[in-house]
Coordinates of C-alpha atoms and ligand atoms in Angstrom, one line a residue:
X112 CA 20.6 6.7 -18.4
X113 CA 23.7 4.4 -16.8
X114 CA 22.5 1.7 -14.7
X115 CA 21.4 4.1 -11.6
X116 CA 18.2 6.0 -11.5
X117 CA 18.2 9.3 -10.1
X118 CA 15.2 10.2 -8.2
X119 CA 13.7 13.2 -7.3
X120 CA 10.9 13.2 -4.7
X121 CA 8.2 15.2 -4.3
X122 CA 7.0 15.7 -0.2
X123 CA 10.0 14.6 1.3
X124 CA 8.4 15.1 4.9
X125 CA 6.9 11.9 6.0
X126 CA 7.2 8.5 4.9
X127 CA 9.7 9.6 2.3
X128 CA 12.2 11.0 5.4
X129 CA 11.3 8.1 6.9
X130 CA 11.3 5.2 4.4
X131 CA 12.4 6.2 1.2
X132 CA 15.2 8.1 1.7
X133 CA 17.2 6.1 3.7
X134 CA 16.2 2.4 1.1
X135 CA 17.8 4.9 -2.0
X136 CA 20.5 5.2 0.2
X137 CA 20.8 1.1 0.6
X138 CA 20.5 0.0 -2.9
X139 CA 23.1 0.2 -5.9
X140 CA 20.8 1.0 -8.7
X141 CA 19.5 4.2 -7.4
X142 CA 20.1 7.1 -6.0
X143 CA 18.6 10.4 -4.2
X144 CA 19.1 13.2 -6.5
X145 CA 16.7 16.1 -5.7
X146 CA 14.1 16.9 -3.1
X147 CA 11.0 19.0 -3.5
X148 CA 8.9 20.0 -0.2
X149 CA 6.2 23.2 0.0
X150 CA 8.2 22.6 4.2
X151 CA 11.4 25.3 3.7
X152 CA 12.3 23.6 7.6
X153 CA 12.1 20.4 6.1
X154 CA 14.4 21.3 3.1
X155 CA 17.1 22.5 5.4
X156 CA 16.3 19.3 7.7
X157 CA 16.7 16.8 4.7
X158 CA 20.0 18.8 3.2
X159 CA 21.5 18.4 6.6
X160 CA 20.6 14.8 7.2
X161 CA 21.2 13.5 3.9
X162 CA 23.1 16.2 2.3
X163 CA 21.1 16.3 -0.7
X164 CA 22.1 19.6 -2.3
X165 CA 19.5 20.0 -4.7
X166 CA 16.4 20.6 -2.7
X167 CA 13.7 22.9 -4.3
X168 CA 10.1 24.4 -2.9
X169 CA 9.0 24.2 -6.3
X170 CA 7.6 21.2 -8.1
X171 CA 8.7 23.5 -11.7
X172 CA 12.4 23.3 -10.4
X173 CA 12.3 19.7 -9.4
X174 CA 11.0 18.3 -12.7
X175 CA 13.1 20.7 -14.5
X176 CA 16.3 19.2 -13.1
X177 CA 18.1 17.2 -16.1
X178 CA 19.9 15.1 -13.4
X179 CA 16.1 13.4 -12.2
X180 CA 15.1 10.6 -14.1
X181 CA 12.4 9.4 -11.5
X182 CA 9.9 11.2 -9.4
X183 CA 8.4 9.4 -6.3
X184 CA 5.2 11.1 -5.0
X185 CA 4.3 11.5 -1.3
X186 CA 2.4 14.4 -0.8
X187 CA -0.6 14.6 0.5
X188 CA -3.4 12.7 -1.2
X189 CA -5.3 15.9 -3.0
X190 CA -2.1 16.8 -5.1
X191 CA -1.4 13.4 -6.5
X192 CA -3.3 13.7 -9.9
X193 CA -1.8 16.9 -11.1
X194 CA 1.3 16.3 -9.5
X195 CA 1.9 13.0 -11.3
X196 CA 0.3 14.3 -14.7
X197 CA 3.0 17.3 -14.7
X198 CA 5.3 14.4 -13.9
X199 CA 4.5 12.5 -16.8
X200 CA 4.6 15.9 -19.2
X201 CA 8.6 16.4 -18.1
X202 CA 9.2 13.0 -19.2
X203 CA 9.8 11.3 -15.9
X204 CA 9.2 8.0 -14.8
X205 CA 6.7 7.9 -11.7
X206 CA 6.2 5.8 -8.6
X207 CA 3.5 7.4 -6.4
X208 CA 2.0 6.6 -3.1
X209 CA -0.9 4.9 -2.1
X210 CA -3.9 5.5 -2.2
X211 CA -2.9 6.4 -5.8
X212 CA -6.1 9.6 -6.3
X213 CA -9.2 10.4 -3.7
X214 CA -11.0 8.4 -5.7
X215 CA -11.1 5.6 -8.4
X216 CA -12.6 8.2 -11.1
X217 CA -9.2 10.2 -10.4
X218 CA -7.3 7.1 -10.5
X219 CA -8.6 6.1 -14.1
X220 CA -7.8 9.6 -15.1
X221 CA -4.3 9.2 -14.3
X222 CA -4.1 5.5 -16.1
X223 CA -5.4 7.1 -18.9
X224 CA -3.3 10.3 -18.9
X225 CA -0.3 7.9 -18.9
X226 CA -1.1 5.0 -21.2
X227 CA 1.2 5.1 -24.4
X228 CA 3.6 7.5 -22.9
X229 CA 7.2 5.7 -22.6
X230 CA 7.5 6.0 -19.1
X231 CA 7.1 3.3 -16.0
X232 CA 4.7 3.7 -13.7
X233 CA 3.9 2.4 -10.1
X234 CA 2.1 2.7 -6.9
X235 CA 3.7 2.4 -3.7
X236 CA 2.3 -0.7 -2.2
X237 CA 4.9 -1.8 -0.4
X238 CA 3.5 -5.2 1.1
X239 CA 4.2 -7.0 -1.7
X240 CA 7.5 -6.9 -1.2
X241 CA 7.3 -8.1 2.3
X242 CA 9.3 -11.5 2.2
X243 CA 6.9 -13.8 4.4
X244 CA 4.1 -12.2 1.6
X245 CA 5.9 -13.4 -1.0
X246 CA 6.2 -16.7 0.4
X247 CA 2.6 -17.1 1.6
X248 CA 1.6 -16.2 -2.3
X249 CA 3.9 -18.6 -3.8
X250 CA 2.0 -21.2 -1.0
X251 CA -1.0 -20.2 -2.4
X252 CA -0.3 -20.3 -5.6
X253 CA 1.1 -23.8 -5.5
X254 CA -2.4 -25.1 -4.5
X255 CA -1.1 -25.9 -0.8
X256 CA -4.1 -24.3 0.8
X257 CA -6.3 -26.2 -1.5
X258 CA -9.4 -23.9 -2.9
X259 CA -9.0 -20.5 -0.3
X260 CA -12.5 -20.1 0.8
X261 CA -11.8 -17.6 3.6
X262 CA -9.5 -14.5 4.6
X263 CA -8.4 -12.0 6.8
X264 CA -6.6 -8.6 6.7
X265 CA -6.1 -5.7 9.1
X266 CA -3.9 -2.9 10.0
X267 CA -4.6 -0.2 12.3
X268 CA -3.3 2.2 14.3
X269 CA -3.7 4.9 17.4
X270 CA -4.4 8.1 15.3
X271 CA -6.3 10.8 17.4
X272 CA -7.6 14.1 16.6
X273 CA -5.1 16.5 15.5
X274 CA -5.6 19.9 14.7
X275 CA -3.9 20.7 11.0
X276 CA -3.6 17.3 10.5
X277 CA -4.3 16.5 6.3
X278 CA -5.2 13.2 7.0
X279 CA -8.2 13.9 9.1
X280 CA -9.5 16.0 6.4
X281 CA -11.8 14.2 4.0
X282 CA -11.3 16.9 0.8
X283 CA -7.2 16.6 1.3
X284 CA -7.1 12.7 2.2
X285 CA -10.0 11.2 0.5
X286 CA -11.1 9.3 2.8
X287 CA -9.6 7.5 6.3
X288 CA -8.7 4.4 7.7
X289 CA -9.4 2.5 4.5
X290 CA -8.1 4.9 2.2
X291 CA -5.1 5.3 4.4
X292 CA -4.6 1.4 6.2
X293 CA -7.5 -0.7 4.9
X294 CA -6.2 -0.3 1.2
X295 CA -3.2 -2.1 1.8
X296 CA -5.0 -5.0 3.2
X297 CA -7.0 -5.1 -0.1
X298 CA -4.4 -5.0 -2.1
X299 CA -2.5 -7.7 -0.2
X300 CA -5.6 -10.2 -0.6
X301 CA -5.4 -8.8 -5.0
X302 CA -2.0 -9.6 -5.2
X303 CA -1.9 -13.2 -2.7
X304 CA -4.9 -15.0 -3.6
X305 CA -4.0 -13.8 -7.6
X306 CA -8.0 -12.8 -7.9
X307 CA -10.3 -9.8 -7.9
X308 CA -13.2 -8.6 -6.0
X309 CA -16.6 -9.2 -7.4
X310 CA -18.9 -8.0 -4.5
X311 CA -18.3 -6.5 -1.3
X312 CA -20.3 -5.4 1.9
X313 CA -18.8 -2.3 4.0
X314 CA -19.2 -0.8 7.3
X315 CA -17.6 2.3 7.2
X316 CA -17.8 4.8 11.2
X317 CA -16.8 6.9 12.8
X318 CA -16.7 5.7 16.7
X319 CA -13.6 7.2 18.5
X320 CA -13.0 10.5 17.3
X321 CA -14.9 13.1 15.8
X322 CA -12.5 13.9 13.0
X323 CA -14.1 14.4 9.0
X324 CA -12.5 10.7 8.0
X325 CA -13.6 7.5 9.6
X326 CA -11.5 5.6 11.8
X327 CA -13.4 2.0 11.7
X328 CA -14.0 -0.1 8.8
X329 CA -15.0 -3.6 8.1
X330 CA -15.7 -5.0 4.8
X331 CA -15.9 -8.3 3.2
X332 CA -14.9 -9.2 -0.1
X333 CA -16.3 -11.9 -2.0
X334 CA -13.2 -13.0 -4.7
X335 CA -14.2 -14.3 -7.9
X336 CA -12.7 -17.3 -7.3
X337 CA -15.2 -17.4 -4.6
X338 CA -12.8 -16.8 -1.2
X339 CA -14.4 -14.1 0.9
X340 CA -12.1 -11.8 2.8
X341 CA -12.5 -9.6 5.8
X342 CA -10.8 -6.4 5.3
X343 CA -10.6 -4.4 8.8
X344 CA -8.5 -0.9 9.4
X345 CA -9.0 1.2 12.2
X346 CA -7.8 4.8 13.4
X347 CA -8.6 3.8 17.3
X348 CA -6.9 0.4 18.4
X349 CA -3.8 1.1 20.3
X350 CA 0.1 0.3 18.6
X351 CA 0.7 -1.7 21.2
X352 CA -2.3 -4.0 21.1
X353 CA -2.1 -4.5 17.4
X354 CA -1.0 -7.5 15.8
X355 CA -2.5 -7.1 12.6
X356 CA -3.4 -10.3 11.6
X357 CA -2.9 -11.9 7.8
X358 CA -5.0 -14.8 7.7
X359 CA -5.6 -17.3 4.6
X360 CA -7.7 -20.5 5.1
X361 CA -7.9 -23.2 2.7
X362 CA -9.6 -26.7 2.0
X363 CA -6.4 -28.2 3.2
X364 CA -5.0 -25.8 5.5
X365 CA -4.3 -21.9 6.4
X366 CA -1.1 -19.6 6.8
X367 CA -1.8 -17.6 10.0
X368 CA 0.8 -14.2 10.0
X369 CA 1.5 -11.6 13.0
X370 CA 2.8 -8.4 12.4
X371 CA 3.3 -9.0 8.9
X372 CA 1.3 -6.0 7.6
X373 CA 3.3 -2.8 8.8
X374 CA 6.8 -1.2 7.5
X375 CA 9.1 -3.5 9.5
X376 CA 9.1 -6.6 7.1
X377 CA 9.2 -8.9 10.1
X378 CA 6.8 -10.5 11.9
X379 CA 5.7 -14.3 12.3
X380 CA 3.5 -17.0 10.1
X381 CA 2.5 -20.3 10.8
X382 CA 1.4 -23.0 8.1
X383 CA -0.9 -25.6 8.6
X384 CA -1.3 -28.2 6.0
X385 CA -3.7 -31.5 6.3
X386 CA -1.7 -34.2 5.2
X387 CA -4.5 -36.3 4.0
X388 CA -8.2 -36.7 2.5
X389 CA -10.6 -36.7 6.1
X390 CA -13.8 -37.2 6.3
X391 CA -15.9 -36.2 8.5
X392 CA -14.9 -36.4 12.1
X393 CA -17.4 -35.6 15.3
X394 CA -15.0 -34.4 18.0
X395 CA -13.6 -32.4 15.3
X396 CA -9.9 -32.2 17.3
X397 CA -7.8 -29.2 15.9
X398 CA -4.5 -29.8 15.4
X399 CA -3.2 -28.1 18.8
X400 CA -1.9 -25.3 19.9
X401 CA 1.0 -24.0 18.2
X402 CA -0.5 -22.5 15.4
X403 CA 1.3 -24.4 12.7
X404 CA 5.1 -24.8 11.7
X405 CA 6.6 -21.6 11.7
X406 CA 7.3 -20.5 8.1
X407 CA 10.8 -19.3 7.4
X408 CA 11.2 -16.3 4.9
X409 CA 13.5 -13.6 4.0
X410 CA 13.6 -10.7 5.7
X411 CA 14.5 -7.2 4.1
X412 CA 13.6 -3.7 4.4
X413 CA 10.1 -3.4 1.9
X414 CA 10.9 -0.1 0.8
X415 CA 14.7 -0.9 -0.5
X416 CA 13.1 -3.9 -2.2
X417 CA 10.3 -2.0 -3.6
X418 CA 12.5 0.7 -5.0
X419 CA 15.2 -1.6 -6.4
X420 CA 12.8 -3.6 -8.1
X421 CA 11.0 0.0 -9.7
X422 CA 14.5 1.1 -10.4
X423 CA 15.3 -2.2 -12.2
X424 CA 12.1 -2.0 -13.8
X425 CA 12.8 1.6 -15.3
X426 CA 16.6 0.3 -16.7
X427 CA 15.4 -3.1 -18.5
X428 CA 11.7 -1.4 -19.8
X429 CA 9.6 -3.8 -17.7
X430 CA 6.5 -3.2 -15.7
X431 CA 6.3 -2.7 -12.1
X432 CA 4.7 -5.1 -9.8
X433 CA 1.7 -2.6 -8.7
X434 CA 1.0 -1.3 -11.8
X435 CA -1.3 2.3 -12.0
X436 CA -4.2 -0.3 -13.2
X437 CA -3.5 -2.5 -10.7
X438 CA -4.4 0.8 -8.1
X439 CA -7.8 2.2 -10.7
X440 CA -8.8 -1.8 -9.4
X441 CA -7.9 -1.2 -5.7
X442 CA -9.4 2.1 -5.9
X443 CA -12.7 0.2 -7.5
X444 CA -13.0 -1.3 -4.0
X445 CA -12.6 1.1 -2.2
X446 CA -15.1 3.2 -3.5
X447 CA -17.4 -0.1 -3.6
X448 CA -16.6 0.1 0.3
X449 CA -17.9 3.2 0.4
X450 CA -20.9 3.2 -1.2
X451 CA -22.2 0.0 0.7
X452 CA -21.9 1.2 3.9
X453 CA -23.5 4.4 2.7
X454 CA -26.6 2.3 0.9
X455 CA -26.6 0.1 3.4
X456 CA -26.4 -2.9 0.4
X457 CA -23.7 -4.9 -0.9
X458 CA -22.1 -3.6 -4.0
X459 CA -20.8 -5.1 -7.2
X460 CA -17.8 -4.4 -8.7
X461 CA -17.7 -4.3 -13.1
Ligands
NAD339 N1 3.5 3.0 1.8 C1 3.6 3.4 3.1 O1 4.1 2.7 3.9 C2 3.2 4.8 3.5 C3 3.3 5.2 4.8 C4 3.0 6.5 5.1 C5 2.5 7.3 4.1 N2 2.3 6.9 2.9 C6 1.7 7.8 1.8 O2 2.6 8.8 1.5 C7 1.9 10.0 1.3 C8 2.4 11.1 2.2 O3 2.2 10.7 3.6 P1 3.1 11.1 4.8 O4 2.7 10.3 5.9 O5 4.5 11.1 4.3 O6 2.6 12.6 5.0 P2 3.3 13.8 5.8 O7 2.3 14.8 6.1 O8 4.1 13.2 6.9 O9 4.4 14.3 4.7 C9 3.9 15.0 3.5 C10 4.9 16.0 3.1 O10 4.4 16.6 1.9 C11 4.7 18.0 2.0 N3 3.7 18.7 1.2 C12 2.5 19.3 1.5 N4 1.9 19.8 0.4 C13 2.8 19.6 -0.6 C14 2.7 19.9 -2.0 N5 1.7 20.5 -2.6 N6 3.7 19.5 -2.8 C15 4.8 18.9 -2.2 N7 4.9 18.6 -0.9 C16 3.9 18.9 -0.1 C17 4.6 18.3 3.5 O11 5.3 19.5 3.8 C18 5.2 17.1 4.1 O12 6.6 17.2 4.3 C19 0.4 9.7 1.4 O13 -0.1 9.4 0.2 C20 0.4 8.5 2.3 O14 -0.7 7.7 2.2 C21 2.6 5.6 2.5

């Protein structure tokens, strides 16, 4: 391989039309090589768009193309595990999307399928490489915060009933607004506070629409380290009252973020950091209004970065950043999620 990575993608519909076409297109160390989409309309869509000659309807074609080195997976949920399995058998290096399987029994099947083969793996979590995430983690990290002892994450989004539509169908998605949203929001609290989930308690409903998946969950996580975070993701809130809120609170103060969590990489964040050792004060004053000092960071386009950084990772033999073990353990709590708000119980993770 010379120092670009040719990537072939497998349903090139949605988000990879959307996203992850157009960030190959940005970066230097890769490039679009072949399409693959059951869609013939899309095919002709993508060839005329992008002019990507090699577009196949056939998943045999595309991973029998000598010019791919790299597949990226974003089909629909069900397929993932064979798809990325036959993947793996032509030799290819794989980035698939999130949520990695339906569940976390398909997801350890895939780890396993691919452990000691020569190929790098990854799972698209893309807000990792969110540049006001990074900073926040490298805040927390430090110790600025103090000991984090509480936490909040949530996307959501306005996603009504829609006849045909895979993701409202529990056997094709796996599950809904936390397989689809909330898992981000878990993986975001992984990969910032550097800690996993020993417990958790989940609500998981179904109180706007009357599709298979659920559109409202809430779930706390109690970290090792002994932070609790509350996860929420919902189907029903509307885009344009959203602000998704990314907040960590520490023993010496708390990074407060707006519109972080979503595919823009913007969005604001305030830090707040005590400057000294208090005691205890009755009229407990907060510190005003503003929210904090507005944190500066680095904006980019997530996807670009996400894929440069896989591509990199493919051409100097390093691991990825979300690794397919670091998805079997978001998939853990997921299906912890699950099961509490079906028992009605909270749920311990291994
Ligand atoms: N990381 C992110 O920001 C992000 C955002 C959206 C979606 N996703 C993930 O990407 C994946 C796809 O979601 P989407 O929103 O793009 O869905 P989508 O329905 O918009 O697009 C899926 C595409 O896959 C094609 N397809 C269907 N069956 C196929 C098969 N067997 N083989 C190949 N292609 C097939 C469809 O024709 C369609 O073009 C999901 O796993 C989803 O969770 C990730």
């Amino acid at each position: 391989m010379s120092g670009i990575v040719r990537w072939g993608i497998i349903g090139a519909g949605g988000i990879a039309r959307r996203r992850t076409i157009p960030a190959l297109n940005l970066i230097s160390n890769a490039r679009v090589a072949a399409v693959m989409d059951k869609n013939g309309v899309t095919l002709s869509q993508l060839r005329e768009e992008y002019g990507i000659e090699n577009c196949y309807q056939e998943e045999e074609a595309l991973l029998g193309d000598p010019e791919v080195d790299a597949v990226y997976i974003a089909s629909p949920v069900k397929f993932h595990l064979e798809q990325a399995r036959r993947v793996l058998d032509a030799g290819k290096h794989l980035l698939i999307e999130k949520p990695v399987a339906l569940d976390a029994g398909e997801a350890e099947e895939l780890l396993r399928y691919a452990s000691g083969k020569e190929l790098c793996t990854g799972v698209g979590m893309v807000m990792r490489f969110h540049g006001g995430h990074e900073s926040i983690r490298k805040i927390v990290r430090d110790g600025l915060l103090g000991d984090i002892v509480s936490c909040r994450a949530q996307l959501t989004c306005w996603f009504p009933k829609m006849d045909g539509n895979w993701r409202q169908v529990k056997a094709i998605a796996g599950g809904g607004a936390l397989t689809d949203m909330g898992i981000h929001c878990i993986d975001l609290m992984r990969y910032l506070l550097g800690d996993e989930v020993e417990k958790v308690c989940g609500m998981v409903d179904h109180k706007t629409f009357d599709y298979e998946v659920e559109d409202s969950v809430s779930a706390v996580l109690r970290m090792r380290k002994g932070a609790d975070c509350f996860i929420n993701a919902n189907f029903n809130i509307p885009d344009e009252a959203a602000h998704c809120p990314l907040e960590i609170y520490g023993t010496k103060g708390s990074v407060l973020a707006y519109d972080t969590i979503g595919q823009d990489g913007e969005g604001d964040i305030f830090l707040t950091v005590s400057d000294s050792e208090k005691g205890y004060a009755s009229s407990q004053v907060r510190s005003g209004t503003d929210g904090g000092r507005k944190l500066p960071y680095e904006q980019v386009n997530i996807y670009a970065r996400q894929l440069e950084e896989f591509s990199a990772c493919i051409l100097e033999k390093r691991p990825a950043r979300t690794t397919l073990a670091d998805a079997c353990q978001t998939m853990k709590v997921v299906d912890a999620i699950y099961r509490s708000s079906l028992e009605e119980r909270t749920v311990y993770l291994d």
